[in-house]
Amino acid sequence: MVVVESYLVAIVMCFITMLCWGSWANTQKLASKEWRFQLFYWDYSIGILLLTLILAFTMGSAGSEGRGFFEDLSLAEGSSLWSAALGGIVFNLANILLVAAIDIAGMAVAFPIGIGLALVIGVITNYIGKPEGDPILLFAGVAFVTIAIIIDALAYGKLPSDSDDKSKKMKGLILSIIAGIAMGFFYRFVVDSMVSDFANPEPGKLTPYSALVLFSVGLLISNIIFVTGIMYK
């Protein structure tokens, strides 16, 4: 499989990832004018699975390092497969709640609160599981994010509204908080399923490309329960 060795390339790919993570909700807002978010979300989940399969059969199967996609799946233990899929299920629940919060409270409120809270919880849980990096810089950043979340929530609460709007605002805030908490824990399941050395992967664990495919499968299958239930409601 293809393993990124260059620090600069890794930073550029992280930057692209953050752009995608921070902007996909814009497409949901644009599509919601003519396309119900439940239907949009089916397209979104199918798209994720197709993209991860393309990556698995190309970058995940090429190169001289690591293992190919099919070999990786054949050597993986059931616990690793389940852990990666469970990460997709938890992420899916969080993401659906976040989309619902965006629909109720707006992206300027739901996204900072939900994603900000997920970032704070994710950093803390992952640092506890694998302490790496400068803790002072890391947790100073977490503190600033936490302050930003609180200010955003307080500003949202100060907006003038009648009793119906207050109930709607409270629902939007609660959904954002629940989505952030759930999203803060999903990555721990994915990390537990993956190898520690990508170039020389140990048997029983998944390489990142294979883990993403299982993650996407868990996300798509859980849609049958989550999104179908929402559509009936």
PDB file of C-alpha atoms in Angstrom:
ATOM      1  CA  MET A   1       0.000   0.000   0.000  1.00  0.00           C
ATOM      2  CA  VAL A   2       1.014   3.631  -0.368  1.00  0.00           C
ATOM      3  CA  VAL A   3       2.468   5.043   2.862  1.00  0.00           C
ATOM      4  CA  VAL A   4       3.112   8.785   3.153  1.00  0.00           C
ATOM      5  CA  GLU A   5       6.711   9.291   4.308  1.00  0.00           C
ATOM      6  CA  SER A   6       7.050  13.042   3.725  1.00  0.00           C
ATOM      7  CA  TYR A   7       6.129  15.357   6.619  1.00  0.00           C
ATOM      8  CA  LEU A   8       5.192  18.133   4.176  1.00  0.00           C
ATOM      9  CA  VAL A   9       2.885  15.849   2.180  1.00  0.00           C
ATOM     10  CA  ALA A  10       1.257  14.674   5.417  1.00  0.00           C
ATOM     11  CA  ILE A  11       0.589  18.295   6.474  1.00  0.00           C
ATOM     12  CA  VAL A  12      -0.897  19.132   3.057  1.00  0.00           C
ATOM     13  CA  MET A  13      -3.182  16.080   3.227  1.00  0.00           C
ATOM     14  CA  CYS A  14      -4.261  17.060   6.760  1.00  0.00           C
ATOM     15  CA  PHE A  15      -5.091  20.536   5.434  1.00  0.00           C
ATOM     16  CA  ILE A  16      -7.193  19.045   2.602  1.00  0.00           C
ATOM     17  CA  THR A  17      -8.923  16.763   5.119  1.00  0.00           C
ATOM     18  CA  MET A  18      -9.854  19.706   7.335  1.00  0.00           C
ATOM     19  CA  LEU A  19     -11.226  21.617   4.325  1.00  0.00           C
ATOM     20  CA  CYS A  20     -13.444  18.645   3.423  1.00  0.00           C
ATOM     21  CA  TRP A  21     -14.487  18.077   7.044  1.00  0.00           C
ATOM     22  CA  GLY A  22     -15.349  21.738   7.495  1.00  0.00           C
ATOM     23  CA  SER A  23     -17.245  22.226   4.237  1.00  0.00           C
ATOM     24  CA  TRP A  24     -19.300  19.078   3.528  1.00  0.00           C
ATOM     25  CA  ALA A  25     -22.205  20.482   5.567  1.00  0.00           C
ATOM     26  CA  ASN A  26     -22.429  23.323   3.033  1.00  0.00           C
ATOM     27  CA  THR A  27     -23.533  20.822   0.393  1.00  0.00           C
ATOM     28  CA  GLN A  28     -26.244  19.577   2.756  1.00  0.00           C
ATOM     29  CA  LYS A  29     -27.547  23.105   3.240  1.00  0.00           C
ATOM     30  CA  LEU A  30     -27.525  23.717  -0.511  1.00  0.00           C
ATOM     31  CA  ALA A  31     -29.209  20.381  -1.271  1.00  0.00           C
ATOM     32  CA  SER A  32     -31.875  20.755   1.436  1.00  0.00           C
ATOM     33  CA  LYS A  33     -33.722  23.327  -0.667  1.00  0.00           C
ATOM     34  CA  GLU A  34     -34.869  20.569  -3.040  1.00  0.00           C
ATOM     35  CA  TRP A  35     -33.643  17.345  -1.413  1.00  0.00           C
ATOM     36  CA  ARG A  36     -34.638  16.144   2.070  1.00  0.00           C
ATOM     37  CA  PHE A  37     -31.624  15.693   4.327  1.00  0.00           C
ATOM     38  CA  GLN A  38     -32.502  12.017   4.881  1.00  0.00           C
ATOM     39  CA  LEU A  39     -32.225  11.379   1.139  1.00  0.00           C
ATOM     40  CA  PHE A  40     -29.067  13.491   0.939  1.00  0.00           C
ATOM     41  CA  TYR A  41     -27.593  11.416   3.746  1.00  0.00           C
ATOM     42  CA  TRP A  42     -28.133   8.173   1.849  1.00  0.00           C
ATOM     43  CA  ASP A  43     -26.180   9.679  -1.066  1.00  0.00           C
ATOM     44  CA  TYR A  44     -23.515  10.859   1.370  1.00  0.00           C
ATOM     45  CA  SER A  45     -23.050   7.426   3.004  1.00  0.00           C
ATOM     46  CA  ILE A  46     -22.978   5.579  -0.328  1.00  0.00           C
ATOM     47  CA  GLY A  47     -20.432   8.105  -1.603  1.00  0.00           C
ATOM     48  CA  ILE A  48     -18.169   7.488   1.408  1.00  0.00           C
ATOM     49  CA  LEU A  49     -18.214   3.714   0.828  1.00  0.00           C
ATOM     50  CA  LEU A  50     -17.468   4.076  -2.897  1.00  0.00           C
ATOM     51  CA  LEU A  51     -14.593   6.475  -2.233  1.00  0.00           C
ATOM     52  CA  THR A  52     -13.012   4.245   0.418  1.00  0.00           C
ATOM     53  CA  LEU A  53     -13.293   1.226  -1.898  1.00  0.00           C
ATOM     54  CA  ILE A  54     -11.579   3.180  -4.679  1.00  0.00           C
ATOM     55  CA  LEU A  55      -8.768   4.137  -2.290  1.00  0.00           C
ATOM     56  CA  ALA A  56      -8.482   0.537  -1.028  1.00  0.00           C
ATOM     57  CA  PHE A  57      -8.180  -0.921  -4.545  1.00  0.00           C
ATOM     58  CA  THR A  58      -5.700   1.740  -5.698  1.00  0.00           C
ATOM     59  CA  MET A  59      -3.482   3.302  -2.992  1.00  0.00           C
ATOM     60  CA  GLY A  60      -4.348   0.540  -0.537  1.00  0.00           C
ATOM     61  CA  SER A  61      -3.217  -2.202  -2.935  1.00  0.00           C
ATOM     62  CA  ALA A  62      -0.266  -0.504  -4.664  1.00  0.00           C
ATOM     63  CA  GLY A  63       3.250   0.229  -3.432  1.00  0.00           C
ATOM     64  CA  SER A  64       5.881  -1.963  -1.813  1.00  0.00           C
ATOM     65  CA  GLU A  65       5.093  -1.332   1.862  1.00  0.00           C
ATOM     66  CA  GLY A  66       2.402  -2.728   4.114  1.00  0.00           C
ATOM     67  CA  ARG A  67      -0.214  -5.207   2.882  1.00  0.00           C
ATOM     68  CA  GLY A  68      -2.659  -5.208   0.005  1.00  0.00           C
ATOM     69  CA  PHE A  69      -6.367  -4.745   0.661  1.00  0.00           C
ATOM     70  CA  PHE A  70      -7.492  -8.383   0.277  1.00  0.00           C
ATOM     71  CA  GLU A  71      -4.494  -9.781   2.151  1.00  0.00           C
ATOM     72  CA  ASP A  72      -5.147  -7.308   4.939  1.00  0.00           C
ATOM     73  CA  LEU A  73      -8.769  -8.399   5.304  1.00  0.00           C
ATOM     74  CA  SER A  74      -7.826 -12.079   5.320  1.00  0.00           C
ATOM     75  CA  LEU A  75      -5.324 -11.578   8.175  1.00  0.00           C
ATOM     76  CA  ALA A  76      -7.544  -9.337  10.309  1.00  0.00           C
ATOM     77  CA  GLU A  77      -9.141 -10.640  13.485  1.00  0.00           C
ATOM     78  CA  GLY A  78     -12.885 -10.358  13.995  1.00  0.00           C
ATOM     79  CA  SER A  79     -12.413  -7.897  16.849  1.00  0.00           C
ATOM     80  CA  SER A  80     -10.528  -5.504  14.556  1.00  0.00           C
ATOM     81  CA  LEU A  81     -13.192  -5.740  11.855  1.00  0.00           C
ATOM     82  CA  TRP A  82     -15.930  -5.093  14.394  1.00  0.00           C
ATOM     83  CA  SER A  83     -14.067  -2.205  16.044  1.00  0.00           C
ATOM     84  CA  ALA A  84     -13.648  -0.370  12.729  1.00  0.00           C
ATOM     85  CA  ALA A  85     -17.311  -0.949  11.800  1.00  0.00           C
ATOM     86  CA  LEU A  86     -18.421   0.170  15.277  1.00  0.00           C
ATOM     87  CA  GLY A  87     -16.494   3.387  14.758  1.00  0.00           C
ATOM     88  CA  GLY A  88     -18.555   3.961  11.614  1.00  0.00           C
ATOM     89  CA  ILE A  89     -21.808   3.281  13.472  1.00  0.00           C
ATOM     90  CA  VAL A  90     -20.977   5.733  16.287  1.00  0.00           C
ATOM     91  CA  PHE A  91     -19.791   8.354  13.794  1.00  0.00           C
ATOM     92  CA  ASN A  92     -22.969   7.905  11.774  1.00  0.00           C
ATOM     93  CA  LEU A  93     -25.190   8.480  14.789  1.00  0.00           C
ATOM     94  CA  ALA A  94     -23.202  11.596  15.695  1.00  0.00           C
ATOM     95  CA  ASN A  95     -23.251  12.901  12.136  1.00  0.00           C
ATOM     96  CA  ILE A  96     -27.002  12.422  11.703  1.00  0.00           C
ATOM     97  CA  LEU A  97     -27.644  14.279  14.958  1.00  0.00           C
ATOM     98  CA  LEU A  98     -25.289  17.025  13.783  1.00  0.00           C
ATOM     99  CA  VAL A  99     -27.128  17.361  10.467  1.00  0.00           C
ATOM    100  CA  ALA A 100     -30.424  17.559  12.341  1.00  0.00           C
ATOM    101  CA  ALA A 101     -28.947  20.219  14.640  1.00  0.00           C
ATOM    102  CA  ILE A 102     -27.758  22.198  11.610  1.00  0.00           C
ATOM    103  CA  ASP A 103     -31.273  21.997  10.187  1.00  0.00           C
ATOM    104  CA  ILE A 104     -32.754  23.335  13.458  1.00  0.00           C
ATOM    105  CA  ALA A 105     -30.154  25.778  14.807  1.00  0.00           C
ATOM    106  CA  GLY A 106     -28.167  26.637  11.695  1.00  0.00           C
ATOM    107  CA  MET A 107     -24.604  25.760  10.745  1.00  0.00           C
ATOM    108  CA  ALA A 108     -23.076  28.773  12.548  1.00  0.00           C
ATOM    109  CA  VAL A 109     -24.278  27.305  15.866  1.00  0.00           C
ATOM    110  CA  ALA A 110     -24.483  23.524  15.447  1.00  0.00           C
ATOM    111  CA  PHE A 111     -21.175  23.031  13.661  1.00  0.00           C
ATOM    112  CA  PRO A 112     -18.911  24.935  16.106  1.00  0.00           C
ATOM    113  CA  ILE A 113     -20.577  23.391  19.157  1.00  0.00           C
ATOM    114  CA  GLY A 114     -20.810  19.834  17.809  1.00  0.00           C
ATOM    115  CA  ILE A 115     -17.435  19.645  16.066  1.00  0.00           C
ATOM    116  CA  GLY A 116     -15.707  21.720  18.740  1.00  0.00           C
ATOM    117  CA  LEU A 117     -16.942  19.416  21.484  1.00  0.00           C
ATOM    118  CA  ALA A 118     -15.932  16.381  19.404  1.00  0.00           C
ATOM    119  CA  LEU A 119     -12.450  17.863  19.003  1.00  0.00           C
ATOM    120  CA  VAL A 120     -12.079  18.460  22.750  1.00  0.00           C
ATOM    121  CA  ILE A 121     -13.285  14.972  23.733  1.00  0.00           C
ATOM    122  CA  GLY A 122     -11.335  13.309  20.929  1.00  0.00           C
ATOM    123  CA  VAL A 123      -8.055  14.956  21.930  1.00  0.00           C
ATOM    124  CA  ILE A 124      -8.497  14.016  25.599  1.00  0.00           C
ATOM    125  CA  THR A 125      -9.519  10.380  24.993  1.00  0.00           C
ATOM    126  CA  ASN A 126      -6.850   9.764  22.371  1.00  0.00           C
ATOM    127  CA  TYR A 127      -4.146  11.384  24.485  1.00  0.00           C
ATOM    128  CA  ILE A 128      -5.119   9.147  27.408  1.00  0.00           C
ATOM    129  CA  GLY A 129      -4.982   6.100  25.119  1.00  0.00           C
ATOM    130  CA  LYS A 130      -1.685   7.117  23.465  1.00  0.00           C
ATOM    131  CA  PRO A 131       0.046  10.143  25.013  1.00  0.00           C
ATOM    132  CA  GLU A 132       2.067  11.843  22.273  1.00  0.00           C
ATOM    133  CA  GLY A 133       3.018  15.454  21.583  1.00  0.00           C
ATOM    134  CA  ASP A 134       3.461  18.464  23.833  1.00  0.00           C
ATOM    135  CA  PRO A 135       0.654  18.321  26.450  1.00  0.00           C
ATOM    136  CA  ILE A 136       0.942  22.068  27.216  1.00  0.00           C
ATOM    137  CA  LEU A 137       0.362  23.113  23.596  1.00  0.00           C
ATOM    138  CA  LEU A 138      -2.218  20.394  23.089  1.00  0.00           C
ATOM    139  CA  PHE A 139      -4.395  21.203  26.061  1.00  0.00           C
ATOM    140  CA  ALA A 140      -3.943  24.960  25.670  1.00  0.00           C
ATOM    141  CA  GLY A 141      -5.555  24.551  22.252  1.00  0.00           C
ATOM    142  CA  VAL A 142      -8.310  22.429  23.792  1.00  0.00           C
ATOM    143  CA  ALA A 143      -8.938  25.169  26.375  1.00  0.00           C
ATOM    144  CA  PHE A 144      -9.341  27.817  23.662  1.00  0.00           C
ATOM    145  CA  VAL A 145     -11.723  25.585  21.706  1.00  0.00           C
ATOM    146  CA  THR A 146     -13.766  25.020  24.875  1.00  0.00           C
ATOM    147  CA  ILE A 147     -14.007  28.779  25.491  1.00  0.00           C
ATOM    148  CA  ALA A 148     -15.129  29.302  21.891  1.00  0.00           C
ATOM    149  CA  ILE A 149     -17.861  26.650  22.292  1.00  0.00           C
ATOM    150  CA  ILE A 150     -19.179  28.310  25.463  1.00  0.00           C
ATOM    151  CA  ILE A 151     -19.206  31.783  23.885  1.00  0.00           C
ATOM    152  CA  ASP A 152     -20.977  30.456  20.785  1.00  0.00           C
ATOM    153  CA  ALA A 153     -23.666  28.749  22.892  1.00  0.00           C
ATOM    154  CA  LEU A 154     -24.177  31.863  25.044  1.00  0.00           C
ATOM    155  CA  ALA A 155     -24.449  34.083  21.978  1.00  0.00           C
ATOM    156  CA  TYR A 156     -27.027  31.732  20.460  1.00  0.00           C
ATOM    157  CA  GLY A 157     -29.047  31.838  23.687  1.00  0.00           C
ATOM    158  CA  LYS A 158     -29.105  35.659  23.626  1.00  0.00           C
ATOM    159  CA  LEU A 159     -30.899  35.819  20.272  1.00  0.00           C
ATOM    160  CA  PRO A 160     -34.419  37.294  20.613  1.00  0.00           C
ATOM    161  CA  SER A 161     -37.136  34.662  20.284  1.00  0.00           C
ATOM    162  CA  ASP A 162     -40.647  33.705  21.380  1.00  0.00           C
ATOM    163  CA  SER A 163     -41.533  30.584  23.411  1.00  0.00           C
ATOM    164  CA  ASP A 164     -41.674  28.322  20.329  1.00  0.00           C
ATOM    165  CA  ASP A 165     -38.303  29.571  19.129  1.00  0.00           C
ATOM    166  CA  LYS A 166     -36.806  29.031  22.587  1.00  0.00           C
ATOM    167  CA  SER A 167     -37.919  25.406  22.529  1.00  0.00           C
ATOM    168  CA  LYS A 168     -36.462  25.011  19.052  1.00  0.00           C
ATOM    169  CA  LYS A 169     -33.174  26.645  20.088  1.00  0.00           C
ATOM    170  CA  MET A 170     -32.880  24.378  23.096  1.00  0.00           C
ATOM    171  CA  LYS A 171     -33.483  21.323  20.903  1.00  0.00           C
ATOM    172  CA  GLY A 172     -30.779  22.513  18.506  1.00  0.00           C
ATOM    173  CA  LEU A 173     -28.296  23.001  21.346  1.00  0.00           C
ATOM    174  CA  ILE A 174     -29.047  19.602  22.899  1.00  0.00           C
ATOM    175  CA  LEU A 175     -28.677  17.817  19.562  1.00  0.00           C
ATOM    176  CA  SER A 176     -25.368  19.628  18.924  1.00  0.00           C
ATOM    177  CA  ILE A 177     -24.017  18.607  22.331  1.00  0.00           C
ATOM    178  CA  ILE A 178     -25.078  14.945  21.982  1.00  0.00           C
ATOM    179  CA  ALA A 179     -23.610  14.830  18.463  1.00  0.00           C
ATOM    180  CA  GLY A 180     -20.328  16.290  19.723  1.00  0.00           C
ATOM    181  CA  ILE A 181     -20.051  13.794  22.565  1.00  0.00           C
ATOM    182  CA  ALA A 182     -20.706  10.813  20.268  1.00  0.00           C
ATOM    183  CA  MET A 183     -18.326  12.110  17.607  1.00  0.00           C
ATOM    184  CA  GLY A 184     -15.606  12.585  20.185  1.00  0.00           C
ATOM    185  CA  PHE A 185     -15.459   8.841  20.856  1.00  0.00           C
ATOM    186  CA  PHE A 186     -15.799   7.256  17.394  1.00  0.00           C
ATOM    187  CA  TYR A 187     -12.126   7.597  16.448  1.00  0.00           C
ATOM    188  CA  ARG A 188     -10.992   5.574  19.458  1.00  0.00           C
ATOM    189  CA  PHE A 189     -12.746   2.503  17.984  1.00  0.00           C
ATOM    190  CA  VAL A 190     -11.095   3.049  14.595  1.00  0.00           C
ATOM    191  CA  VAL A 191      -7.626   3.482  16.124  1.00  0.00           C
ATOM    192  CA  ASP A 192      -8.027   0.276  18.141  1.00  0.00           C
ATOM    193  CA  SER A 193      -8.635  -1.644  14.899  1.00  0.00           C
ATOM    194  CA  MET A 194      -5.533  -0.350  13.088  1.00  0.00           C
ATOM    195  CA  VAL A 195      -1.900  -1.428  13.022  1.00  0.00           C
ATOM    196  CA  SER A 196       0.697   0.674  14.814  1.00  0.00           C
ATOM    197  CA  ASP A 197       3.326   0.362  12.060  1.00  0.00           C
ATOM    198  CA  PHE A 198       1.875   1.049   8.616  1.00  0.00           C
ATOM    199  CA  ALA A 199       5.016  -0.002   6.727  1.00  0.00           C
ATOM    200  CA  ASN A 200       5.323  -3.321   8.605  1.00  0.00           C
ATOM    201  CA  PRO A 201       1.790  -4.103   9.800  1.00  0.00           C
ATOM    202  CA  GLU A 202       1.288  -6.772  12.442  1.00  0.00           C
ATOM    203  CA  PRO A 203      -1.237  -9.562  11.729  1.00  0.00           C
ATOM    204  CA  GLY A 204      -4.697  -9.330  13.244  1.00  0.00           C
ATOM    205  CA  LYS A 205      -5.030  -5.553  12.786  1.00  0.00           C
ATOM    206  CA  LEU A 206      -6.146  -3.482   9.798  1.00  0.00           C
ATOM    207  CA  THR A 207      -4.189  -1.003   7.711  1.00  0.00           C
ATOM    208  CA  PRO A 208      -5.809   2.460   7.405  1.00  0.00           C
ATOM    209  CA  TYR A 209      -7.288   1.783   3.945  1.00  0.00           C
ATOM    210  CA  SER A 210      -9.013  -1.416   5.065  1.00  0.00           C
ATOM    211  CA  ALA A 211     -10.156   0.172   8.331  1.00  0.00           C
ATOM    212  CA  LEU A 212     -11.808   2.973   6.361  1.00  0.00           C
ATOM    213  CA  VAL A 213     -13.720   0.467   4.241  1.00  0.00           C
ATOM    214  CA  LEU A 214     -15.046  -1.326   7.351  1.00  0.00           C
ATOM    215  CA  PHE A 215     -15.817   2.071   8.889  1.00  0.00           C
ATOM    216  CA  SER A 216     -17.855   2.977   5.781  1.00  0.00           C
ATOM    217  CA  VAL A 217     -19.667  -0.371   5.822  1.00  0.00           C
ATOM    218  CA  GLY A 218     -20.704   0.219   9.446  1.00  0.00           C
ATOM    219  CA  LEU A 219     -21.862   3.721   8.537  1.00  0.00           C
ATOM    220  CA  LEU A 220     -23.936   2.547   5.571  1.00  0.00           C
ATOM    221  CA  ILE A 221     -25.539  -0.442   7.327  1.00  0.00           C
ATOM    222  CA  SER A 222     -26.472   1.649  10.377  1.00  0.00           C
ATOM    223  CA  ASN A 223     -28.324   3.989   8.024  1.00  0.00           C
ATOM    224  CA  ILE A 224     -30.956   1.274   7.645  1.00  0.00           C
ATOM    225  CA  ILE A 225     -31.849   1.821  11.310  1.00  0.00           C
ATOM    226  CA  PHE A 226     -31.025   5.487  11.885  1.00  0.00           C
ATOM    227  CA  VAL A 227     -32.104   7.222   8.672  1.00  0.00           C
ATOM    228  CA  THR A 228     -35.073   4.935   7.975  1.00  0.00           C
ATOM    229  CA  GLY A 229     -36.338   5.612  11.497  1.00  0.00           C
ATOM    230  CA  ILE A 230     -35.940   9.358  11.009  1.00  0.00           C
ATOM    231  CA  MET A 231     -37.797   9.219   7.677  1.00  0.00           C
ATOM    232  CA  TYR A 232     -40.750   7.491   9.365  1.00  0.00           C
ATOM    233  CA  LYS A 233     -40.777  10.196  12.052  1.00  0.00           C
TER     234      LYS A 233
END
